[in-house]
């Protein structure tokens, strides 16, 4: 056969030599292996190499072609013309190369109807666009990647897989894979496939820098919320790009970003007219210039400001007090360079007329004088929270309560200079709108001889919720005064008050006029069944939530009283109490009881004998805590899991 062609296995194709006269024309031929040379005309595209094999018996010419030899330019053009999302997702599963190419195709480039190679008609393209608009109008897709799952490959897959459905609307990246971390390429893929992205949150990703943020800024012009935490490679350049390209931005959160400073905040203030919420924490380069520029530029729209662990001074508070015309929520935490003058000027700036909620934590500038000025300058202040402010005294607290006429909620935590005089003075001097009062871990709140120093005060009829937690000095004397001052309480939390005994609490119960709804007595180790029985008898018709965790002197007698008198009780916690199987059985036999949450954690006397009672209670239970119940076997727990299939069981 080879002789017919004048061709012998290893010889050249033409015995007479080369078939082209000019040696330079060899560039028109592609070497396709050792079998044969094939003529291929000139082309703008790269040429394809594929071997031809002769079957000597049938003279048939067979092609063995692999699409992997296609250059990326050709493959890019082919993938652009995929007709739908399913096809794109299937192709993305072929290889990482295909996935990368698909993720770099902008959503608008798919199915270009102007191309001759398009597989869709114009009508089909219009139908698909209408479907995308319908999906976006109903809401947006959300994805969250954490730890090892956060890689560029996954981001590319998400971008390709969601592109046909309008792309992601919300993306959260928490951490990164140490071997294959998220980089700028991942954010580039998201920007190509998800131009409708509205929320971007990136935490603890050191390998993403300004380039990645600029890629998002180029295409994701609908971005509304940006959250960056522990991203040391991102600087003002990236923030400025986002600010210039995303005018719809309404919320920014920056935390522990060492290279973000004043210039980025200034860009937000100038370019984002809809900015409503700003939260900045532990960014050492942020100073007064950035805060002042941002607040003054967004004066008419900025509603929420949260500043924590910054080196700003009194100047920033002065600007907030003057330009914060729309601010309703303000949080100031750990600002060591802010002095008393800062709070005083902020209050006298008369700009915080709409302020409703103020939280101040660990600020040495928060003094009696400063807070009184704030109260006078914020006539609509409703919620005030003060934590770890050691310079606030009884007189300062009383003066603040007198000036804050619209105050509805007051929360003090670790303010150790406040004594019972300040506590009851605040109660009696608050306006008629005060509904909730909380004191947490205030060591100065101790029982005193109030009859000698406490003036005659009128009851606080508006107060509905009172919380005194982990104040070890508060005992029966203070509780007796509470009963007279706050007769309309419905929610009480006295957790951790070891000084309260049956005598003091029984007097308090008898002085209350309204029915108690939520009661937390966890850690009140000196209370016994007498208190539970009296509470069930006097307030059982309104009681819905009762927490007796750690009250070691409460036993089955208390559960019997609850079972007989508390038809509305839905949440009961008797963890680490002295109850037995008899108490659980009493609850199960109560026909009017409809418990939804029951916790008996650490009750060593509850055993497998309670299985029938727990199954009976399970008809209404949604949550059951059996942790550290050593007398209940694993087989009993397994049986409960099967029987109570709709109840979450902790064991």
XYZ file of C-alpha atoms in Angstrom:
651
model
C 0.000 0.000 0.000
C 2.783 2.366 0.778
C 4.189 1.864 -2.733
C 1.038 3.279 -4.285
C 1.932 6.558 -2.686
C 5.597 6.208 -3.195
C 5.813 6.211 0.555
C 7.635 3.825 2.819
C 7.007 3.953 6.537
C 9.876 6.135 7.653
C 10.405 8.031 4.377
C 9.149 11.513 3.620
C 5.671 12.007 2.230
C 7.107 12.992 -1.251
C 10.155 11.205 -2.482
C 11.062 14.217 -4.543
C 11.608 16.255 -1.408
C 9.627 19.069 0.074
C 6.314 19.888 -1.578
C 6.847 23.628 -1.115
C 9.590 25.481 -2.936
C 10.077 28.269 -0.476
C 11.320 26.924 2.869
C 9.655 29.829 4.648
C 6.272 28.409 3.635
C 6.785 25.630 6.129
C 5.003 27.828 8.604
C 1.772 27.018 6.782
C 2.035 23.403 7.897
C 1.482 22.038 11.367
C 3.358 19.033 12.587
C 0.752 16.519 13.632
C 3.045 13.891 14.899
C 5.218 11.392 13.094
C 2.403 10.181 10.778
C 1.683 12.976 8.315
C 1.943 16.702 7.527
C -1.397 18.464 6.990
C -1.817 21.761 5.165
C -3.613 24.442 7.201
C -4.260 27.909 5.705
C -3.317 31.139 7.510
C -5.750 32.255 10.249
C -5.976 34.922 12.899
C -6.796 32.266 15.482
C -4.210 29.895 16.880
C -3.899 26.623 15.027
C -4.995 23.250 16.347
C -2.755 20.203 16.465
C -4.384 16.812 16.168
C -2.917 13.486 14.911
C -4.302 11.691 11.843
C -4.108 7.914 11.794
C -4.275 5.797 8.637
C -5.981 2.451 8.837
C -4.101 0.480 6.230
C -6.838 -2.108 5.795
C -9.797 0.233 5.189
C -7.921 3.345 4.025
C -10.145 5.243 6.501
C -8.988 8.488 8.008
C -9.875 8.852 11.640
C -9.394 11.923 13.824
C -8.389 11.716 17.461
C -9.087 15.241 18.664
C -8.996 16.597 22.276
C -10.623 19.920 23.133
C -7.959 20.427 25.787
C -5.536 21.536 23.079
C -7.728 24.559 22.313
C -6.125 27.830 23.362
C -7.996 29.773 26.015
C -9.135 32.408 23.510
C -11.047 29.830 21.441
C -12.431 28.050 24.496
C -13.519 31.396 25.916
C -15.511 32.154 22.750
C -17.183 28.730 22.860
C -18.127 28.901 26.521
C -19.630 32.362 26.007
C -22.232 30.809 23.740
C -23.543 28.225 26.190
C -27.350 28.530 26.098
C -28.274 28.263 29.776
C -27.243 27.997 33.391
C -27.400 24.188 33.530
C -24.976 23.868 30.624
C -22.582 26.353 32.193
C -22.664 24.564 35.542
C -22.039 21.222 33.832
C -19.080 22.620 31.894
C -17.681 24.167 35.061
C -17.400 20.652 36.513
C -15.087 19.473 33.696
C -11.886 20.977 35.060
C -10.526 23.878 37.046
C -9.421 25.450 33.777
C -12.968 25.506 32.451
C -14.297 26.712 35.785
C -11.796 29.571 35.816
C -12.684 30.585 32.260
C -16.409 30.507 32.970
C -15.997 32.543 36.142
C -14.225 35.286 34.154
C -17.097 35.706 31.717
C -19.393 38.545 32.660
C -23.039 37.558 32.949
C -24.027 39.927 30.138
C -21.542 38.242 27.770
C -23.308 34.872 27.821
C -25.464 34.044 24.813
C -24.542 37.118 22.747
C -27.316 37.236 20.175
C -25.208 39.289 17.784
C -22.812 36.390 17.290
C -23.263 33.970 14.397
C -22.393 31.086 16.696
C -25.099 31.867 19.239
C -27.267 28.856 20.034
C -30.282 30.926 21.091
C -32.736 32.974 19.197
C -33.468 36.575 20.076
C -36.846 35.630 21.540
C -35.282 33.033 23.831
C -32.735 35.591 25.037
C -35.472 38.067 25.926
C -37.387 35.365 27.809
C -34.315 34.510 29.871
C -33.749 38.180 30.735
C -37.342 38.449 31.915
C -36.852 35.398 34.148
C -33.707 36.942 35.683
C -35.592 40.141 36.511
C -38.324 38.135 38.178
C -35.815 36.286 40.342
C -34.146 39.530 41.447
C -37.475 41.127 42.303
C -38.339 38.298 44.712
C -35.112 38.577 46.700
C -31.461 37.572 46.329
C -29.335 34.474 46.858
C -27.014 34.229 49.855
C -23.854 32.159 50.394
C -21.467 31.807 53.334
C -17.988 30.232 53.180
C -16.074 29.485 56.373
C -12.601 28.181 57.111
C -11.336 25.456 54.781
C -14.312 25.861 52.475
C -13.290 29.412 51.596
C -11.170 29.075 48.417
C -10.984 30.765 45.034
C -12.287 27.606 43.367
C -15.436 27.624 45.467
C -16.008 31.309 44.790
C -15.619 30.687 41.064
C -18.066 27.783 41.254
C -20.587 29.947 43.118
C -20.223 32.707 40.554
C -20.846 30.327 37.635
C -23.612 28.361 39.340
C -25.653 31.398 40.376
C -25.078 33.587 37.315
C -28.133 32.230 35.472
C -30.322 33.079 38.488
C -29.239 36.679 38.741
C -26.062 36.006 40.681
C -25.457 36.272 44.407
C -26.999 39.082 46.381
C -25.140 38.359 49.630
C -21.694 36.818 50.130
C -19.993 36.152 53.482
C -16.406 34.883 53.706
C -15.304 33.859 57.208
C -11.651 32.975 57.327
C -9.743 31.236 54.544
C -8.142 27.933 53.592
C -4.525 28.089 54.748
C -3.267 25.993 51.825
C -5.444 27.619 49.135
C -6.572 30.963 50.560
C -9.102 33.298 49.037
C -7.303 35.833 46.854
C -8.150 38.645 44.480
C -8.974 36.057 41.793
C -11.888 34.783 43.871
C -13.392 38.254 44.242
C -12.777 38.872 40.525
C -14.819 35.770 39.700
C -17.626 36.979 41.953
C -17.609 40.404 40.329
C -17.947 38.848 36.859
C -20.728 36.416 37.742
C -22.588 38.434 40.365
C -22.894 42.073 39.286
C -26.070 42.351 41.369
C -24.151 41.710 44.624
C -25.633 43.814 47.413
C -23.913 42.567 50.579
C -20.217 41.645 50.877
C -18.683 40.511 54.167
C -15.013 39.465 54.379
C -13.532 38.422 57.730
C -9.990 37.355 58.553
C -8.697 37.108 54.970
C -5.145 38.450 54.710
C -4.576 37.505 51.040
C -7.178 39.901 49.602
C -5.941 43.433 48.967
C -7.024 46.579 47.162
C -6.952 44.841 43.776
C -9.702 42.443 44.820
C -11.834 45.253 46.207
C -11.314 47.243 42.995
C -12.586 44.280 40.972
C -15.768 44.331 43.025
C -16.057 48.079 42.541
C -15.758 47.763 38.745
C -18.871 45.621 38.290
C -20.901 45.395 41.518
C -22.406 48.874 41.406
C -25.493 47.789 43.393
C -23.480 47.078 46.555
C -25.318 48.294 49.656
C -23.420 46.801 52.607
C -19.674 46.286 53.067
C -18.193 44.481 56.079
C -14.403 44.115 56.364
C -12.798 42.594 59.451
C -9.131 41.653 59.929
C -8.170 42.382 56.328
C -4.688 43.910 56.790
C -3.882 44.152 53.063
C -6.836 46.418 52.251
C -6.155 50.143 52.432
C -7.822 53.454 51.644
C -7.298 52.842 47.916
C -9.714 49.919 47.888
C -12.279 51.753 50.009
C -12.114 54.796 47.755
C -12.770 52.605 44.703
C -15.854 51.133 46.381
C -17.069 54.572 47.438
C -16.750 56.026 43.925
C -18.431 53.085 42.159
C -21.144 52.100 44.646
C -23.393 55.112 45.295
C -26.096 52.880 46.808
C -23.904 51.975 49.780
C -25.894 52.308 53.009
C -23.822 50.440 55.593
C -20.085 49.994 56.220
C -18.391 47.989 58.973
C -14.621 48.140 59.433
C -12.838 46.199 62.176
C -9.152 45.560 62.842
C -8.028 46.761 59.399
C -4.584 48.192 60.109
C -4.122 50.039 56.788
C -7.489 51.772 56.589
C -7.419 55.406 57.616
C -8.967 58.818 57.107
C -8.872 58.968 53.294
C -11.186 56.002 52.887
C -13.741 57.473 55.283
C -13.557 60.819 53.522
C -14.342 59.077 50.218
C -17.406 57.437 51.736
C -18.624 60.769 53.021
C -18.245 62.485 49.635
C -19.449 59.705 47.283
C -22.132 57.795 49.219
C -25.194 60.011 49.674
C -27.286 57.145 51.089
C -24.922 56.086 53.880
C -26.993 55.319 56.984
C -24.825 53.145 59.233
C -21.101 53.279 60.113
C -19.256 50.932 62.482
C -15.491 51.300 62.986
C -13.487 49.290 65.507
C -9.785 49.008 66.229
C -8.494 50.762 63.103
C -5.394 52.609 64.410
C -5.045 54.939 61.394
C -8.564 56.332 61.772
C -8.567 59.703 63.510
C -10.601 62.826 64.021
C -10.143 63.962 60.421
C -11.794 60.862 58.981
C -14.658 60.734 61.473
C -15.342 64.455 61.197
C -15.373 64.379 57.402
C -17.645 61.350 57.253
C -20.169 62.589 59.827
C -20.347 66.135 58.482
C -20.725 64.991 54.861
C -23.493 62.492 55.677
C -25.201 64.758 58.185
C -28.691 64.439 56.731
C -28.812 60.627 56.322
C -26.423 59.012 58.820
C -28.542 57.232 61.433
C -26.244 54.763 63.223
C -22.689 55.442 64.407
C -20.552 52.906 66.271
C -17.000 53.846 67.283
C -14.871 51.382 69.259
C -11.219 51.243 70.304
C -10.123 54.282 68.286
C -7.625 57.063 68.967
C -10.127 59.848 68.294
C -10.396 62.788 70.683
C -12.997 65.277 71.883
C -13.075 66.774 68.370
C -14.922 63.768 66.936
C -17.588 63.902 69.655
C -17.996 67.619 69.095
C -18.595 67.023 65.376
C -21.110 64.260 66.153
C -22.917 66.535 68.584
C -23.186 69.311 65.993
C -23.670 67.437 62.687
C -25.439 64.260 63.852
C -28.836 65.595 62.874
C -30.148 62.215 61.697
C -28.336 59.977 64.214
C -30.702 57.753 66.186
C -28.246 55.151 67.543
C -24.807 55.986 68.948
C -22.287 53.553 70.464
C -19.010 54.785 72.011
C -16.665 52.123 73.377
C -13.115 52.288 74.739
C -12.141 55.766 73.581
C -9.179 56.555 75.881
C -8.437 59.983 74.401
C -11.965 61.337 74.891
C -12.304 63.443 78.040
C -15.190 64.941 79.990
C -15.111 67.959 77.688
C -15.925 65.745 74.685
C -19.193 64.492 76.202
C -20.066 67.958 77.442
C -19.553 69.545 74.002
C -21.438 66.693 72.319
C -24.443 67.290 74.569
C -24.348 71.061 74.082
C -24.010 70.814 70.320
C -27.797 70.492 70.045
C -27.451 68.341 66.929
C -28.543 65.023 68.456
C -32.207 65.884 68.624
C -33.206 62.534 67.076
C -30.942 60.356 69.215
C -32.935 57.466 70.709
C -30.290 54.992 71.865
C -26.907 55.716 73.481
C -24.352 53.154 74.683
C -21.152 54.214 76.456
C -18.590 51.606 77.499
C -15.204 52.013 79.169
C -14.865 55.737 78.459
C -13.085 57.671 81.198
C -14.618 60.874 79.880
C -18.074 59.686 80.898
C -18.498 61.657 84.133
C -21.444 63.149 86.019
C -21.100 66.515 84.271
C -20.690 65.040 80.791
C -23.674 62.700 81.026
C -25.954 65.393 82.414
C -25.108 67.565 79.400
C -25.849 64.648 77.062
C -29.229 64.057 78.716
C -30.198 67.708 78.333
C -29.034 67.850 74.713
C -30.865 64.684 73.633
C -34.541 65.256 74.426
C -35.702 62.088 72.636
C -33.254 59.675 74.279
C -35.127 56.469 75.135
C -32.458 53.830 75.760
C -29.260 54.412 77.715
C -26.615 51.785 78.473
C -23.574 52.539 80.625
C -20.815 49.924 81.100
C -17.524 50.037 82.973
C -17.670 53.772 83.616
C -16.061 54.190 87.015
C -16.531 57.963 87.360
C -20.333 57.955 87.518
C -21.670 58.507 91.034
C -25.097 58.432 92.653
C -25.648 62.153 92.154
C -24.629 61.951 88.498
C -27.050 59.107 87.835
C -29.923 60.929 89.536
C -29.167 64.147 87.601
C -29.113 62.207 84.336
C -32.478 60.567 85.055
C -34.028 63.927 85.917
C -32.843 65.468 82.631
C -33.720 62.502 80.406
C -37.479 62.905 80.403
C -38.119 60.463 77.538
C -36.019 57.632 78.970
C -37.667 54.196 78.664
C -34.758 51.817 79.342
C -31.735 52.227 81.640
C -28.940 49.635 81.820
C -25.884 49.935 84.108
C -23.115 47.346 84.209
C -19.929 47.328 86.309
C -20.508 50.862 87.549
C -19.189 50.227 91.038
C -19.654 53.736 92.491
C -23.436 53.427 92.274
C -25.006 52.479 95.612
C -28.603 51.826 96.645
C -29.104 55.567 97.100
C -28.351 56.092 93.431
C -30.433 53.062 92.453
C -33.604 54.150 94.240
C -32.925 57.809 93.397
C -32.887 56.904 89.704
C -36.151 55.007 90.122
C -37.915 57.878 91.812
C -36.562 60.636 89.547
C -37.087 58.966 86.175
C -39.943 60.178 84.079
C -43.249 58.460 83.688
C -41.961 56.593 80.611
C -39.337 54.370 82.254
C -40.252 50.741 81.527
C -37.033 48.741 81.991
C -34.197 49.016 84.515
C -31.130 46.759 84.766
C -28.138 46.696 87.134
C -25.486 44.053 86.389
C -22.445 43.325 88.550
C -22.472 46.640 90.379
C -20.506 45.908 93.534
C -21.564 49.134 95.230
C -25.211 48.035 95.264
C -25.378 46.788 98.856
C -28.102 46.657 101.471
C -28.025 49.831 103.542
C -30.129 51.276 106.327
C -32.373 53.070 103.869
C -34.799 54.268 106.515
C -32.196 56.747 107.757
C -31.135 58.320 104.474
C -33.719 57.619 101.772
C -36.256 60.430 101.354
C -39.918 59.800 100.734
C -40.275 58.884 97.070
C -43.267 58.203 94.850
C -43.716 54.771 93.221
C -42.490 54.176 89.683
C -45.768 52.969 88.220
C -44.454 52.729 84.640
C -41.672 50.196 85.338
C -42.467 46.747 83.919
C -39.061 45.030 83.787
C -36.397 44.959 86.514
C -33.080 43.117 86.386
C -30.602 43.029 89.259
C -28.011 40.393 88.344
C -24.863 39.311 90.145
C -24.884 42.179 92.620
C -23.824 40.196 95.704
C -24.632 42.917 98.231
C -28.282 43.315 97.237
C -30.526 41.454 99.695
C -33.822 41.435 101.571
C -33.746 45.124 102.609
C -33.492 46.364 99.054
C -36.109 43.861 97.932
C -38.587 45.169 100.488
C -38.236 48.737 99.156
C -38.593 47.473 95.588
C -41.995 46.054 96.349
C -43.265 49.485 97.390
C -41.589 51.460 94.587
C -42.364 49.120 91.660
C -45.824 47.573 92.149
C -46.459 46.964 88.415
C -43.471 44.764 87.603
C -44.096 41.849 85.204
C -40.555 40.710 84.373
C -37.982 40.278 87.159
C -34.449 38.892 87.007
C -32.697 38.419 90.351
C -30.162 35.836 89.178
C -27.070 35.446 91.319
C -28.469 37.277 94.384
C -27.354 34.862 97.074
C -28.378 37.253 99.862
C -32.107 36.897 99.159
C -33.998 34.499 101.434
C -37.584 33.269 101.670
C -38.580 36.015 104.105
C -37.485 38.878 101.857
C -38.870 37.433 98.638
C -42.229 36.499 100.167
C -42.705 40.128 101.290
C -41.870 41.298 97.780
C -44.387 38.881 96.207
C -47.186 40.136 98.447
C -46.508 43.794 97.597
C -46.670 43.391 93.820
C -49.971 44.319 92.212
C -49.524 43.110 88.616
C -49.119 39.450 87.745
C -45.548 38.284 87.136
C -44.935 36.905 83.632
C -41.193 36.149 83.526
C -39.153 35.331 86.636
C -35.448 34.440 86.780
C -34.147 33.294 90.170
C -31.179 31.247 88.957
C -28.378 31.101 91.503
C -30.550 32.257 94.419
C -29.325 29.375 96.531
C -31.203 30.312 99.719
C -34.720 30.141 98.257
C -36.868 27.096 99.004
C -40.167 25.508 97.951
C -42.057 28.098 100.024
C -41.191 30.804 97.515
C -42.163 28.629 94.531
C -45.488 27.655 96.136
C -46.329 31.283 97.013
C -45.368 32.489 93.550
C -47.470 29.768 91.883
C -50.411 30.629 94.122
C -50.223 34.438 93.687
C -48.961 34.701 90.087
C -49.604 31.301 88.545
C -52.389 32.656 86.356
C -49.911 34.946 84.486
C -46.552 33.137 84.833
C -45.069 32.080 81.465
C -41.304 31.711 82.070
C -39.637 30.495 85.288
C -35.903 29.885 85.788
C -34.843 28.170 89.029
C -31.453 26.892 87.894
C -29.082 26.179 90.761
C -31.675 26.654 93.514
C -30.570 23.554 95.375
C -33.241 23.797 98.082
C -36.140 23.544 95.621
C -37.558 20.031 95.335
C -40.622 18.102 94.128
C -42.977 20.158 96.296
C -42.253 23.209 94.196
C -42.987 21.268 90.968
C -46.299 20.037 92.372
C -47.331 23.669 93.070
C -46.302 24.658 89.541
C -48.238 21.774 87.999
C -51.406 22.735 89.872
C -51.363 26.515 89.457
C -49.453 27.567 86.300
C -51.526 26.798 83.182
C -49.707 29.363 80.993
C -46.177 28.250 81.873
C -44.268 27.438 78.670
C -40.591 27.581 79.756
C -39.334 25.917 82.968
C -35.701 25.493 84.043
C -35.059 23.416 87.178
C -31.469 22.481 86.367
C -29.338 21.475 89.374
C -32.356 21.444 91.674
C -33.245 18.675 94.159
C -36.081 17.224 92.063
C -36.737 13.511 91.500
C -38.819 11.272 89.248
C -41.866 12.149 91.353
C -41.594 15.825 90.418
C -41.374 15.016 86.689
C -44.403 12.742 87.029
C -46.343 15.556 88.723
C -45.697 17.810 85.740
C -46.821 15.100 83.329
C -50.080 14.488 85.235
C -51.075 18.158 85.133
C -53.737 18.262 82.446
C -53.635 22.058 82.089
C -49.849 22.395 81.698
C -48.471 23.035 78.186
C -44.706 23.190 78.595
C -42.662 23.871 75.470
C -39.172 24.123 77.030
C -38.039 21.978 79.973
C -34.520 21.813 81.403
C -33.551 19.299 84.108
C -29.811 19.437 83.446
C -27.692 18.205 86.332
C -30.621 16.696 88.252
C -28.946 13.546 89.508
C -32.141 12.123 91.068
C -34.031 11.995 87.761
C -33.665 8.477 86.333
C -34.959 6.133 83.648
C -38.216 5.859 85.603
C -39.158 9.290 84.239
C -39.328 7.961 80.670
C -43.169 7.640 80.534
C -43.609 11.092 82.087
C -41.158 12.683 79.661
C -42.943 11.037 76.723
C -46.229 12.453 78.011
C -44.703 15.922 78.386
C -43.260 15.516 74.898
C -46.692 15.994 73.384
C -46.133 19.753 73.719
C -42.347 20.020 74.237
C -40.155 21.649 71.608
C -36.941 21.558 73.666
C -35.695 19.183 76.406
C -32.350 19.468 78.247
C -31.145 16.246 79.898
C -27.442 17.067 80.072
C -25.500 15.716 83.061
C -28.445 13.605 84.244
C -26.243 10.676 85.175
C -29.117 8.424 86.268
C -30.664 8.496 82.782
C -29.141 5.848 80.498
C -28.188 6.352 76.884
C -30.819 3.813 75.797
C -33.520 5.915 77.458
C -32.264 8.993 75.666
C -32.282 7.093 72.355
C -35.879 6.075 72.998
C -36.856 9.664 73.710
C -35.221 10.821 70.493
C -37.389 8.376 68.545
C -40.586 9.125 70.449
C -40.173 12.894 70.598
C -39.070 13.363 66.995
C -40.168 17.005 66.825
C -38.412 17.979 70.061
C -34.764 19.100 70.271
C -33.111 16.998 72.984
C -29.785 17.876 74.611
C -28.111 15.002 76.423
